[in-house]
Every structure is written in C-alpha cells, then in structure tokens.
JSON list of C-alpha atoms in Angstrom, two decimals:
[
{"chain": "A", "resi": 1, "resn": "MET", "atom": "CA", "xyz": [140.99, 79.59, 86.58]},
{"chain": "A", "resi": 2, "resn": "ASN", "atom": "CA", "xyz": [140.30, 81.71, 89.44]},
{"chain": "A", "resi": 3, "resn": "ALA", "atom": "CA", "xyz": [140.78, 85.45, 89.95]},
{"chain": "A", "resi": 4, "resn": "ALA", "atom": "CA", "xyz": [144.74, 85.08, 90.19]},
{"chain": "A", "resi": 5, "resn": "GLU", "atom": "CA", "xyz": [145.33, 83.19, 87.28]},
{"chain": "A", "resi": 6, "resn": "ALA", "atom": "CA", "xyz": [142.99, 85.34, 84.89]},
{"chain": "A", "resi": 7, "resn": "PHE", "atom": "CA", "xyz": [144.65, 88.23, 85.53]},
{"chain": "A", "resi": 8, "resn": "ILE", "atom": "CA", "xyz": [148.15, 86.92, 84.50]},
{"chain": "A", "resi": 9, "resn": "THR", "atom": "CA", "xyz": [147.26, 85.92, 81.73]},
{"chain": "A", "resi": 10, "resn": "ALA", "atom": "CA", "xyz": [145.27, 88.78, 80.34]},
{"chain": "A", "resi": 11, "resn": "GLN", "atom": "CA", "xyz": [148.37, 91.69, 81.73]},
{"chain": "A", "resi": 12, "resn": "THR", "atom": "CA", "xyz": [150.75, 88.93, 80.06]},
{"chain": "A", "resi": 13, "resn": "ALA", "atom": "CA", "xyz": [151.93, 87.61, 77.15]},
{"chain": "A", "resi": 14, "resn": "PRO", "atom": "CA", "xyz": [154.08, 84.11, 76.46]},
{"chain": "A", "resi": 15, "resn": "GLY", "atom": "CA", "xyz": [157.49, 85.15, 75.46]},
{"chain": "A", "resi": 16, "resn": "ARG", "atom": "CA", "xyz": [161.40, 84.40, 76.43]},
{"chain": "A", "resi": 17, "resn": "ALA", "atom": "CA", "xyz": [164.47, 85.25, 78.26]},
{"chain": "A", "resi": 18, "resn": "PRO", "atom": "CA", "xyz": [167.29, 85.86, 76.27]},
{"chain": "A", "resi": 19, "resn": "LEU", "atom": "CA", "xyz": [169.76, 83.78, 78.10]},
{"chain": "A", "resi": 20, "resn": "VAL", "atom": "CA", "xyz": [167.54, 80.74, 78.15]},
{"chain": "A", "resi": 21, "resn": "PRO", "atom": "CA", "xyz": [165.24, 80.46, 75.48]},
{"chain": "A", "resi": 22, "resn": "GLU", "atom": "CA", "xyz": [164.72, 77.29, 75.91]},
{"chain": "A", "resi": 23, "resn": "ILE", "atom": "CA", "xyz": [161.98, 77.98, 78.95]},
{"chain": "A", "resi": 24, "resn": "THR", "atom": "CA", "xyz": [158.61, 80.09, 77.76]},
{"chain": "A", "resi": 25, "resn": "LEU", "atom": "CA", "xyz": [157.44, 82.80, 80.37]},
{"chain": "A", "resi": 26, "resn": "HIS", "atom": "CA", "xyz": [154.46, 85.12, 80.90]},
{"chain": "A", "resi": 27, "resn": "LEU", "atom": "CA", "xyz": [155.64, 88.03, 80.43]},
{"chain": "A", "resi": 28, "resn": "ALA", "atom": "CA", "xyz": [154.95, 91.65, 80.41]},
{"chain": "A", "resi": 29, "resn": "GLY", "atom": "CA", "xyz": [156.16, 93.45, 77.48]},
{"chain": "A", "resi": 30, "resn": "GLU", "atom": "CA", "xyz": [155.96, 96.85, 79.43]},
{"chain": "A", "resi": 31, "resn": "ILE", "atom": "CA", "xyz": [156.17, 97.83, 82.42]},
{"chain": "A", "resi": 32, "resn": "THR", "atom": "CA", "xyz": [153.85, 100.55, 82.75]},
{"chain": "A", "resi": 33, "resn": "PRO", "atom": "CA", "xyz": [150.26, 98.30, 81.86]},
{"chain": "A", "resi": 34, "resn": "ILE", "atom": "CA", "xyz": [151.26, 96.33, 83.85]},
{"chain": "A", "resi": 35, "resn": "TRP", "atom": "CA", "xyz": [152.48, 98.22, 86.66]},
{"chain": "A", "resi": 36, "resn": "GLN", "atom": "CA", "xyz": [148.93, 100.92, 86.15]},
{"chain": "A", "resi": 37, "resn": "ALA", "atom": "CA", "xyz": [147.24, 97.61, 86.10]},
{"chain": "A", "resi": 38, "resn": "THR", "atom": "CA", "xyz": [148.21, 96.71, 89.65]},
{"chain": "A", "resi": 39, "resn": "GLU", "atom": "CA", "xyz": [147.61, 99.86, 91.72]},
{"chain": "A", "resi": 40, "resn": "ALA", "atom": "CA", "xyz": [144.25, 99.33, 92.64]},
{"chain": "A", "resi": 41, "resn": "LEU", "atom": "CA", "xyz": [145.36, 95.29, 94.10]},
{"chain": "A", "resi": 42, "resn": "LEU", "atom": "CA", "xyz": [148.89, 97.09, 95.75]},
{"chain": "A", "resi": 43, "resn": "ALA", "atom": "CA", "xyz": [146.15, 99.40, 97.51]},
{"chain": "A", "resi": 44, "resn": "GLU", "atom": "CA", "xyz": [143.49, 97.27, 98.22]},
{"chain": "A", "resi": 45, "resn": "HIS", "atom": "CA", "xyz": [144.85, 94.09, 99.10]},
{"chain": "A", "resi": 46, "resn": "GLY", "atom": "CA", "xyz": [148.57, 95.26, 100.04]},
{"chain": "A", "resi": 47, "resn": "MET", "atom": "CA", "xyz": [150.13, 93.45, 97.40]},
{"chain": "A", "resi": 48, "resn": "GLU", "atom": "CA", "xyz": [153.76, 93.07, 95.76]},
{"chain": "A", "resi": 49, "resn": "PRO", "atom": "CA", "xyz": [154.68, 95.12, 92.90]},
{"chain": "A", "resi": 50, "resn": "PRO", "atom": "CA", "xyz": [154.69, 92.20, 89.40]},
{"chain": "A", "resi": 51, "resn": "PHE", "atom": "CA", "xyz": [158.25, 91.49, 90.02]},
{"chain": "A", "resi": 52, "resn": "TRP", "atom": "CA", "xyz": [156.79, 87.87, 88.76]},
{"chain": "A", "resi": 53, "resn": "ALA", "atom": "CA", "xyz": [155.79, 89.82, 85.72]},
{"chain": "A", "resi": 54, "resn": "PHE", "atom": "CA", "xyz": [159.09, 89.59, 84.37]},
{"chain": "A", "resi": 55, "resn": "ALA", "atom": "CA", "xyz": [162.90, 87.38, 83.97]},
{"chain": "A", "resi": 56, "resn": "TRP", "atom": "CA", "xyz": [164.97, 90.07, 86.06]},
{"chain": "A", "resi": 57, "resn": "PRO", "atom": "CA", "xyz": [168.91, 89.26, 85.11]},
{"chain": "A", "resi": 58, "resn": "GLY", "atom": "CA", "xyz": [169.82, 86.84, 88.01]},
{"chain": "A", "resi": 59, "resn": "SER", "atom": "CA", "xyz": [166.95, 84.56, 87.03]},
{"chain": "A", "resi": 60, "resn": "GLN", "atom": "CA", "xyz": [168.31, 83.90, 84.30]},
{"chain": "A", "resi": 61, "resn": "LEU", "atom": "CA", "xyz": [171.69, 83.42, 85.00]},
{"chain": "A", "resi": 62, "resn": "LEU", "atom": "CA", "xyz": [171.05, 80.79, 87.72]},
{"chain": "A", "resi": 63, "resn": "ALA", "atom": "CA", "xyz": [168.34, 79.13, 85.02]},
{"chain": "A", "resi": 64, "resn": "ARG", "atom": "CA", "xyz": [171.05, 79.09, 82.05]},
{"chain": "A", "resi": 65, "resn": "HIS", "atom": "CA", "xyz": [174.18, 77.42, 85.11]},
{"chain": "A", "resi": 66, "resn": "ILE", "atom": "CA", "xyz": [170.99, 75.34, 85.89]},
{"chain": "A", "resi": 67, "resn": "LEU", "atom": "CA", "xyz": [170.21, 73.91, 82.62]},
{"chain": "A", "resi": 68, "resn": "ASP", "atom": "CA", "xyz": [174.07, 73.34, 82.03]},
{"chain": "A", "resi": 69, "resn": "HIS", "atom": "CA", "xyz": [175.16, 71.75, 84.42]},
{"chain": "A", "resi": 70, "resn": "PRO", "atom": "CA", "xyz": [172.66, 69.39, 85.32]},
{"chain": "A", "resi": 71, "resn": "GLU", "atom": "CA", "xyz": [174.58, 67.52, 88.04]},
{"chain": "A", "resi": 72, "resn": "LEU", "atom": "CA", "xyz": [173.77, 70.35, 90.12]},
{"chain": "A", "resi": 73, "resn": "VAL", "atom": "CA", "xyz": [170.16, 70.08, 90.85]},
{"chain": "A", "resi": 74, "resn": "ARG", "atom": "CA", "xyz": [169.39, 66.08, 89.38]},
{"chain": "A", "resi": 75, "resn": "GLY", "atom": "CA", "xyz": [168.01, 64.40, 91.94]},
{"chain": "A", "resi": 76, "resn": "LYS", "atom": "CA", "xyz": [168.09, 67.39, 94.55]},
{"chain": "A", "resi": 77, "resn": "ARG", "atom": "CA", "xyz": [164.87, 68.45, 96.36]},
{"chain": "A", "resi": 78, "resn": "VAL", "atom": "CA", "xyz": [165.66, 72.37, 94.72]},
{"chain": "A", "resi": 79, "resn": "LEU", "atom": "CA", "xyz": [163.65, 75.05, 96.49]},
{"chain": "A", "resi": 80, "resn": "ASP", "atom": "CA", "xyz": [163.59, 78.48, 94.60]},
{"chain": "A", "resi": 81, "resn": "PHE", "atom": "CA", "xyz": [164.10, 81.77, 97.84]},
{"chain": "A", "resi": 82, "resn": "ALA", "atom": "CA", "xyz": [161.69, 84.44, 96.10]},
{"chain": "A", "resi": 83, "resn": "CYS", "atom": "CA", "xyz": [161.06, 82.87, 92.95]},
{"chain": "A", "resi": 84, "resn": "GLY", "atom": "CA", "xyz": [159.64, 85.60, 90.98]},
{"chain": "A", "resi": 85, "resn": "SER", "atom": "CA", "xyz": [158.50, 83.61, 87.22]},
{"chain": "A", "resi": 86, "resn": "GLY", "atom": "CA", "xyz": [159.65, 80.66, 88.43]},
{"chain": "A", "resi": 87, "resn": "LEU", "atom": "CA", "xyz": [162.07, 81.02, 86.54]},
{"chain": "A", "resi": 88, "resn": "ALA", "atom": "CA", "xyz": [165.28, 79.19, 88.21]},
{"chain": "A", "resi": 89, "resn": "ALA", "atom": "CA", "xyz": [162.90, 76.71, 89.28]},
{"chain": "A", "resi": 90, "resn": "ILE", "atom": "CA", "xyz": [161.75, 75.54, 85.70]},
{"chain": "A", "resi": 91, "resn": "ALA", "atom": "CA", "xyz": [165.29, 74.89, 84.74]},
{"chain": "A", "resi": 92, "resn": "ALA", "atom": "CA", "xyz": [166.14, 72.73, 87.65]},
{"chain": "A", "resi": 93, "resn": "ALA", "atom": "CA", "xyz": [162.68, 70.96, 87.40]},
{"chain": "A", "resi": 94, "resn": "TYR", "atom": "CA", "xyz": [163.98, 70.52, 83.54]},
{"chain": "A", "resi": 95, "resn": "ALA", "atom": "CA", "xyz": [167.66, 69.57, 84.63]},
{"chain": "A", "resi": 96, "resn": "GLY", "atom": "CA", "xyz": [165.95, 66.21, 86.71]},
{"chain": "A", "resi": 97, "resn": "ALA", "atom": "CA", "xyz": [165.30, 67.87, 89.99]},
{"chain": "A", "resi": 98, "resn": "SER", "atom": "CA", "xyz": [163.63, 64.89, 92.52]},
{"chain": "A", "resi": 99, "resn": "GLU", "atom": "CA", "xyz": [160.82, 67.83, 93.40]},
{"chain": "A", "resi": 100, "resn": "VAL", "atom": "CA", "xyz": [160.83, 71.35, 93.21]},
{"chain": "A", "resi": 101, "resn": "LEU", "atom": "CA", "xyz": [160.39, 73.98, 95.96]},
{"chain": "A", "resi": 102, "resn": "VAL", "atom": "CA", "xyz": [158.82, 77.86, 94.63]},
{"chain": "A", "resi": 103, "resn": "ASN", "atom": "CA", "xyz": [158.67, 80.07, 97.47]},
{"chain": "A", "resi": 104, "resn": "ASP", "atom": "CA", "xyz": [158.05, 83.88, 96.95]},
{"chain": "A", "resi": 105, "resn": "ILE", "atom": "CA", "xyz": [155.64, 86.32, 99.37]},
{"chain": "A", "resi": 106, "resn": "ASP", "atom": "CA", "xyz": [154.34, 87.52, 97.02]},
{"chain": "A", "resi": 107, "resn": "PRO", "atom": "CA", "xyz": [151.60, 84.61, 96.38]},
{"chain": "A", "resi": 108, "resn": "MET", "atom": "CA", "xyz": [150.37, 86.46, 93.08]},
{"chain": "A", "resi": 109, "resn": "ALA", "atom": "CA", "xyz": [154.37, 85.28, 91.90]},
{"chain": "A", "resi": 110, "resn": "LEU", "atom": "CA", "xyz": [153.48, 81.74, 93.44]},
{"chain": "A", "resi": 111, "resn": "THR", "atom": "CA", "xyz": [151.09, 81.86, 90.93]},
{"chain": "A", "resi": 112, "resn": "ALA", "atom": "CA", "xyz": [152.86, 83.03, 88.40]},
{"chain": "A", "resi": 113, "resn": "ALA", "atom": "CA", "xyz": [155.36, 80.69, 88.42]},
{"chain": "A", "resi": 114, "resn": "ILE", "atom": "CA", "xyz": [152.66, 77.50, 89.01]},
{"chain": "A", "resi": 115, "resn": "LEU", "atom": "CA", "xyz": [151.34, 78.81, 85.30]},
{"chain": "A", "resi": 116, "resn": "ASN", "atom": "CA", "xyz": [154.76, 78.95, 83.71]},
{"chain": "A", "resi": 117, "resn": "ALA", "atom": "CA", "xyz": [154.94, 75.52, 84.99]},
{"chain": "A", "resi": 118, "resn": "GLY", "atom": "CA", "xyz": [152.06, 74.50, 83.36]},
{"chain": "A", "resi": 119, "resn": "LEU", "atom": "CA", "xyz": [153.47, 76.35, 80.19]},
{"chain": "A", "resi": 120, "resn": "ASN", "atom": "CA", "xyz": [157.06, 74.07, 79.65]},
{"chain": "A", "resi": 121, "resn": "GLY", "atom": "CA", "xyz": [154.98, 70.84, 81.09]},
{"chain": "A", "resi": 122, "resn": "VAL", "atom": "CA", "xyz": [157.31, 70.64, 84.54]},
{"chain": "A", "resi": 123, "resn": "THR", "atom": "CA", "xyz": [155.55, 70.69, 88.15]},
{"chain": "A", "resi": 124, "resn": "LEU", "atom": "CA", "xyz": [156.82, 72.45, 90.65]},
{"chain": "A", "resi": 125, "resn": "THR", "atom": "CA", "xyz": [155.67, 72.94, 94.48]},
{"chain": "A", "resi": 126, "resn": "SER", "atom": "CA", "xyz": [153.98, 75.36, 96.01]},
{"chain": "A", "resi": 127, "resn": "LEU", "atom": "CA", "xyz": [155.06, 77.18, 98.96]},
{"chain": "A", "resi": 128, "resn": "PRO", "atom": "CA", "xyz": [154.02, 80.05, 100.60]},
{"chain": "A", "resi": 129, "resn": "GLY", "atom": "CA", "xyz": [154.54, 82.80, 103.47]},
{"chain": "A", "resi": 130, "resn": "ASP", "atom": "CA", "xyz": [157.62, 84.39, 104.32]},
{"chain": "A", "resi": 131, "resn": "LEU", "atom": "CA", "xyz": [160.35, 81.18, 104.67]},
{"chain": "A", "resi": 132, "resn": "VAL", "atom": "CA", "xyz": [162.99, 83.50, 106.49]},
{"chain": "A", "resi": 133, "resn": "GLY", "atom": "CA", "xyz": [163.94, 81.81, 110.23]},
{"chain": "A", "resi": 134, "resn": "THR", "atom": "CA", "xyz": [162.37, 78.88, 108.82]},
{"chain": "A", "resi": 135, "resn": "ALA", "atom": "CA", "xyz": [164.72, 75.87, 107.96]},
{"chain": "A", "resi": 136, "resn": "PRO", "atom": "CA", "xyz": [162.80, 74.28, 105.14]},
{"chain": "A", "resi": 137, "resn": "SER", "atom": "CA", "xyz": [163.85, 70.39, 103.71]},
{"chain": "A", "resi": 138, "resn": "CYS", "atom": "CA", "xyz": [166.11, 70.90, 100.66]},
{"chain": "A", "resi": 139, "resn": "ASP", "atom": "CA", "xyz": [169.64, 69.64, 99.05]},
{"chain": "A", "resi": 140, "resn": "LEU", "atom": "CA", "xyz": [169.63, 73.22, 97.67]},
{"chain": "A", "resi": 141, "resn": "ILE", "atom": "CA", "xyz": [168.17, 77.23, 96.78]},
{"chain": "A", "resi": 142, "resn": "VAL", "atom": "CA", "xyz": [168.70, 79.16, 94.19]},
{"chain": "A", "resi": 143, "resn": "SER", "atom": "CA", "xyz": [167.80, 82.87, 94.64]},
{"chain": "A", "resi": 144, "resn": "GLY", "atom": "CA", "xyz": [168.10, 85.33, 92.21]},
{"chain": "A", "resi": 145, "resn": "ASP", "atom": "CA", "xyz": [168.41, 89.30, 92.65]},
{"chain": "A", "resi": 146, "resn": "VAL", "atom": "CA", "xyz": [167.18, 89.29, 96.30]},
{"chain": "A", "resi": 147, "resn": "CYS", "atom": "CA", "xyz": [169.64, 92.39, 97.11]},
{"chain": "A", "resi": 148, "resn": "TYR", "atom": "CA", "xyz": [167.76, 95.05, 95.87]},
{"chain": "A", "resi": 149, "resn": "SER", "atom": "CA", "xyz": [167.05, 97.27, 98.50]},
{"chain": "A", "resi": 150, "resn": "ARG", "atom": "CA", "xyz": [168.89, 97.45, 102.03]},
{"chain": "A", "resi": 151, "resn": "SER", "atom": "CA", "xyz": [165.75, 96.01, 103.83]},
{"chain": "A", "resi": 152, "resn": "MET", "atom": "CA", "xyz": [165.50, 93.28, 101.93]},
{"chain": "A", "resi": 153, "resn": "ALA", "atom": "CA", "xyz": [169.61, 92.36, 102.01]},
{"chain": "A", "resi": 154, "resn": "GLU", "atom": "CA", "xyz": [169.60, 92.88, 105.15]},
{"chain": "A", "resi": 155, "resn": "SER", "atom": "CA", "xyz": [166.81, 90.56, 106.31]},
{"chain": "A", "resi": 156, "resn": "LEU", "atom": "CA", "xyz": [167.08, 87.58, 103.56]},
{"chain": "A", "resi": 157, "resn": "LEU", "atom": "CA", "xyz": [171.75, 87.47, 103.41]},
{"chain": "A", "resi": 158, "resn": "PRO", "atom": "CA", "xyz": [171.88, 86.54, 107.20]},
{"chain": "A", "resi": 159, "resn": "TRP", "atom": "CA", "xyz": [169.52, 83.99, 106.66]},
{"chain": "A", "resi": 160, "resn": "LEU", "atom": "CA", "xyz": [170.82, 82.45, 103.52]},
{"chain": "A", "resi": 161, "resn": "ARG", "atom": "CA", "xyz": [174.43, 82.03, 105.22]},
{"chain": "A", "resi": 162, "resn": "ALA", "atom": "CA", "xyz": [172.78, 79.92, 108.10]},
{"chain": "A", "resi": 163, "resn": "ARG", "atom": "CA", "xyz": [170.68, 77.52, 105.85]},
{"chain": "A", "resi": 164, "resn": "ALA", "atom": "CA", "xyz": [174.77, 77.23, 103.62]},
{"chain": "A", "resi": 165, "resn": "ALA", "atom": "CA", "xyz": [175.81, 75.71, 106.60]},
{"chain": "A", "resi": 166, "resn": "HIS", "atom": "CA", "xyz": [173.37, 72.45, 105.90]},
{"chain": "A", "resi": 167, "resn": "HIS", "atom": "CA", "xyz": [172.72, 72.30, 102.50]},
{"chain": "A", "resi": 168, "resn": "PRO", "atom": "CA", "xyz": [174.83, 74.87, 99.72]},
{"chain": "A", "resi": 169, "resn": "VAL", "atom": "CA", "xyz": [173.64, 78.16, 98.55]},
{"chain": "A", "resi": 170, "resn": "LEU", "atom": "CA", "xyz": [173.44, 79.72, 95.00]},
{"chain": "A", "resi": 171, "resn": "LEU", "atom": "CA", "xyz": [172.57, 83.94, 94.89]},
{"chain": "A", "resi": 172, "resn": "ALA", "atom": "CA", "xyz": [172.48, 85.72, 91.35]},
{"chain": "A", "resi": 173, "resn": "ASP", "atom": "CA", "xyz": [173.07, 89.26, 91.57]},
{"chain": "A", "resi": 174, "resn": "PRO", "atom": "CA", "xyz": [173.41, 91.13, 88.28]},
{"chain": "A", "resi": 175, "resn": "GLY", "atom": "CA", "xyz": [174.97, 94.33, 90.72]},
{"chain": "A", "resi": 176, "resn": "ARG", "atom": "CA", "xyz": [172.97, 95.58, 92.59]},
{"chain": "A", "resi": 177, "resn": "ALA", "atom": "CA", "xyz": [174.40, 98.16, 96.14]},
{"chain": "A", "resi": 178, "resn": "TYR", "atom": "CA", "xyz": [173.81, 95.99, 98.55]},
{"chain": "A", "resi": 179, "resn": "ALA", "atom": "CA", "xyz": [174.49, 92.01, 97.30]},
{"chain": "A", "resi": 180, "resn": "PRO", "atom": "CA", "xyz": [176.99, 90.84, 99.08]},
{"chain": "A", "resi": 181, "resn": "ARG", "atom": "CA", "xyz": [180.89, 91.85, 98.98]},
{"chain": "A", "resi": 182, "resn": "ASP", "atom": "CA", "xyz": [183.02, 88.61, 101.02]},
{"chain": "A", "resi": 183, "resn": "GLY", "atom": "CA", "xyz": [182.05, 85.54, 101.85]},
{"chain": "A", "resi": 184, "resn": "LEU", "atom": "CA", "xyz": [181.20, 84.21, 98.51]},
{"chain": "A", "resi": 185, "resn": "THR", "atom": "CA", "xyz": [182.58, 81.87, 96.26]},
{"chain": "A", "resi": 186, "resn": "LEU", "atom": "CA", "xyz": [182.46, 83.01, 92.69]},
{"chain": "A", "resi": 187, "resn": "VAL", "atom": "CA", "xyz": [180.68, 80.41, 90.04]},
{"chain": "A", "resi": 188, "resn": "THR", "atom": "CA", "xyz": [180.28, 82.28, 86.58]},
{"chain": "A", "resi": 189, "resn": "ARG", "atom": "CA", "xyz": [179.92, 85.28, 84.87]},
{"chain": "A", "resi": 190, "resn": "ALA", "atom": "CA", "xyz": [177.84, 87.08, 82.13]},
{"chain": "A", "resi": 191, "resn": "GLU", "atom": "CA", "xyz": [176.46, 90.32, 80.44]},
{"chain": "A", "resi": 192, "resn": "ILE", "atom": "CA", "xyz": [172.70, 89.40, 79.62]},
{"chain": "A", "resi": 193, "resn": "PRO", "atom": "CA", "xyz": [170.81, 91.93, 77.76]},
{"chain": "A", "resi": 194, "resn": "THR", "atom": "CA", "xyz": [168.10, 93.69, 79.94]},
{"chain": "A", "resi": 195, "resn": "THR", "atom": "CA", "xyz": [165.79, 97.03, 79.01]},
{"chain": "A", "resi": 196, "resn": "LEU", "atom": "CA", "xyz": [166.20, 100.96, 80.32]},
{"chain": "A", "resi": 197, "resn": "GLU", "atom": "CA", "xyz": [161.82, 99.87, 81.97]},
{"chain": "A", "resi": 198, "resn": "LEU", "atom": "CA", "xyz": [163.67, 98.05, 83.92]},
{"chain": "A", "resi": 199, "resn": "GLU", "atom": "CA", "xyz": [166.88, 98.68, 85.06]},
{"chain": "A", "resi": 200, "resn": "ASP", "atom": "CA", "xyz": [169.78, 102.11, 83.88]},
{"chain": "A", "resi": 201, "resn": "ARG", "atom": "CA", "xyz": [171.20, 100.43, 80.77]},
{"chain": "A", "resi": 202, "resn": "THR", "atom": "CA", "xyz": [170.64, 97.77, 78.47]},
{"chain": "A", "resi": 203, "resn": "SER", "atom": "CA", "xyz": [173.16, 95.19, 79.61]},
{"chain": "A", "resi": 204, "resn": "ARG", "atom": "CA", "xyz": [174.29, 94.16, 83.40]},
{"chain": "A", "resi": 205, "resn": "THR", "atom": "CA", "xyz": [176.78, 92.03, 84.78]},
{"chain": "A", "resi": 206, "resn": "THR", "atom": "CA", "xyz": [175.07, 89.61, 86.22]},
{"chain": "A", "resi": 207, "resn": "THR", "atom": "CA", "xyz": [177.66, 87.07, 88.89]},
{"chain": "A", "resi": 208, "resn": "LEU", "atom": "CA", "xyz": [176.19, 83.39, 90.33]},
{"chain": "A", "resi": 209, "resn": "TYR", "atom": "CA", "xyz": [178.25, 82.47, 93.55]},
{"chain": "A", "resi": 210, "resn": "LEU", "atom": "CA", "xyz": [178.25, 80.26, 96.04]},
{"chain": "A", "resi": 211, "resn": "LEU", "atom": "CA", "xyz": [177.49, 81.65, 99.84]},
{"chain": "A", "resi": 212, "resn": "HIS", "atom": "CA", "xyz": [179.49, 80.32, 102.39]},
{"chain": "A", "resi": 213, "resn": "PRO", "atom": "CA", "xyz": [177.69, 80.12, 105.51]},
{"chain": "A", "resi": 214, "resn": "GLU", "atom": "CA", "xyz": [180.44, 83.20, 107.21]},
{"chain": "A", "resi": 215, "resn": "VAL", "atom": "CA", "xyz": [182.11, 85.70, 106.12]},
{"chain": "A", "resi": 216, "resn": "GLU", "atom": "CA", "xyz": [186.01, 85.67, 107.30]},
{"chain": "A", "resi": 217, "resn": "GLY", "atom": "CA", "xyz": [187.12, 88.39, 108.76]}
]
C-alpha cells in the first residue's frame, strides 16, 4: 500500500451513499477531521481539498440512474469526468460498460476511485491530468456536481458542450448557482439527503441533464 492509499484508508471508513446502497465507498464520517488531516498536504503539495471522501448528490444521482438504466452504458466506453470518489464510474462498471475511465485533476481522487472500485470487485482505468481541451476516446461522458464555482463552470462547460457534439454528455447538478440553465434536456430528478456539514440544508434537489452541444438563442 502506497502513502496515498494509506492516507485514504486511515481517514475514511467503508460506507454507502443513501441513494446507492449497492455500492461501498471509502467515506469520511465527518468533514472537519479529514479537512484538518489534509491541511499540511494541501500546503506542501498544492493538493485539492478531499472532495473524494464524500458521496456528493450529483454522483449519487448519476450512479442511481446508471444502475436503473444499464442500457445507457452496456458495452460502452464511459468516462467519469471529475470523478471524485468514482461512485458513478463504479455504477457504470456494474452495469456492463466495456471500460470505465476515471479522471480528476486531484491524484488522490483517482487513488480513492481505484480503491473504491476494489471494494466493489470492479475495475476502473485511471486517466490522470487535465482533460479540458482534449478529445478523450469514449462513448459517453458522465459528470456530477462540477459547477460549484464560477471558475469551474466557465472552464468546464464549453469543453463539455464541445464533447457533446461527438457523444452524449450527462451532467448531474444539485442546484449550484453556476450550473447551466439552457441547452439541457432533463433526464431525471431526485431529492437526495445531505449533511449540514457539507451543505446548507439536509437535502438537495438534484437534476440529471443531457447536455446539448450548443445553447439555442
């Protein structure tokens, strides 16, 4: 076990997300201890906060929809972009995808996703680095809760729309302020339990969209 794997297993415990009880993840029970544990690493290595230690509403809705509609991914090469814990990716692997790629700018997230895959007896392929501006080889992109800041939304959405011209892009969002409002087809919606440690409310209305290549206007 390398240092990243040891850190993840020491700071988390196996748990299950409310909407996807079929899948086990390395999850942080509380936000403060893991945030404090990563402060030194953040300062020393410029790492991202430990978003990978939580099952965010967007990834839960993606995973639930994939498990309930396996034909969406069966036999396809699926990319879980900004994968975090890898929850949606694991669901795609369960549902019969031919290959599932996980990408995140945070190397710890990729490590967590691979560890989580192992907990569930499936295999994911790690695709490190910043994919924005590239053309990854896949049949479907899924992405959950990536519009939590203006800079993230402005950086990622044009690229995701460009990719949507070549294959479907599914975007799940729990009502973030910077999520797109146009150029979307609603796929499904659910009320997902959250914690006041992570959110400002005890549940989030989360929506799964099919992203259009261009916004009509």
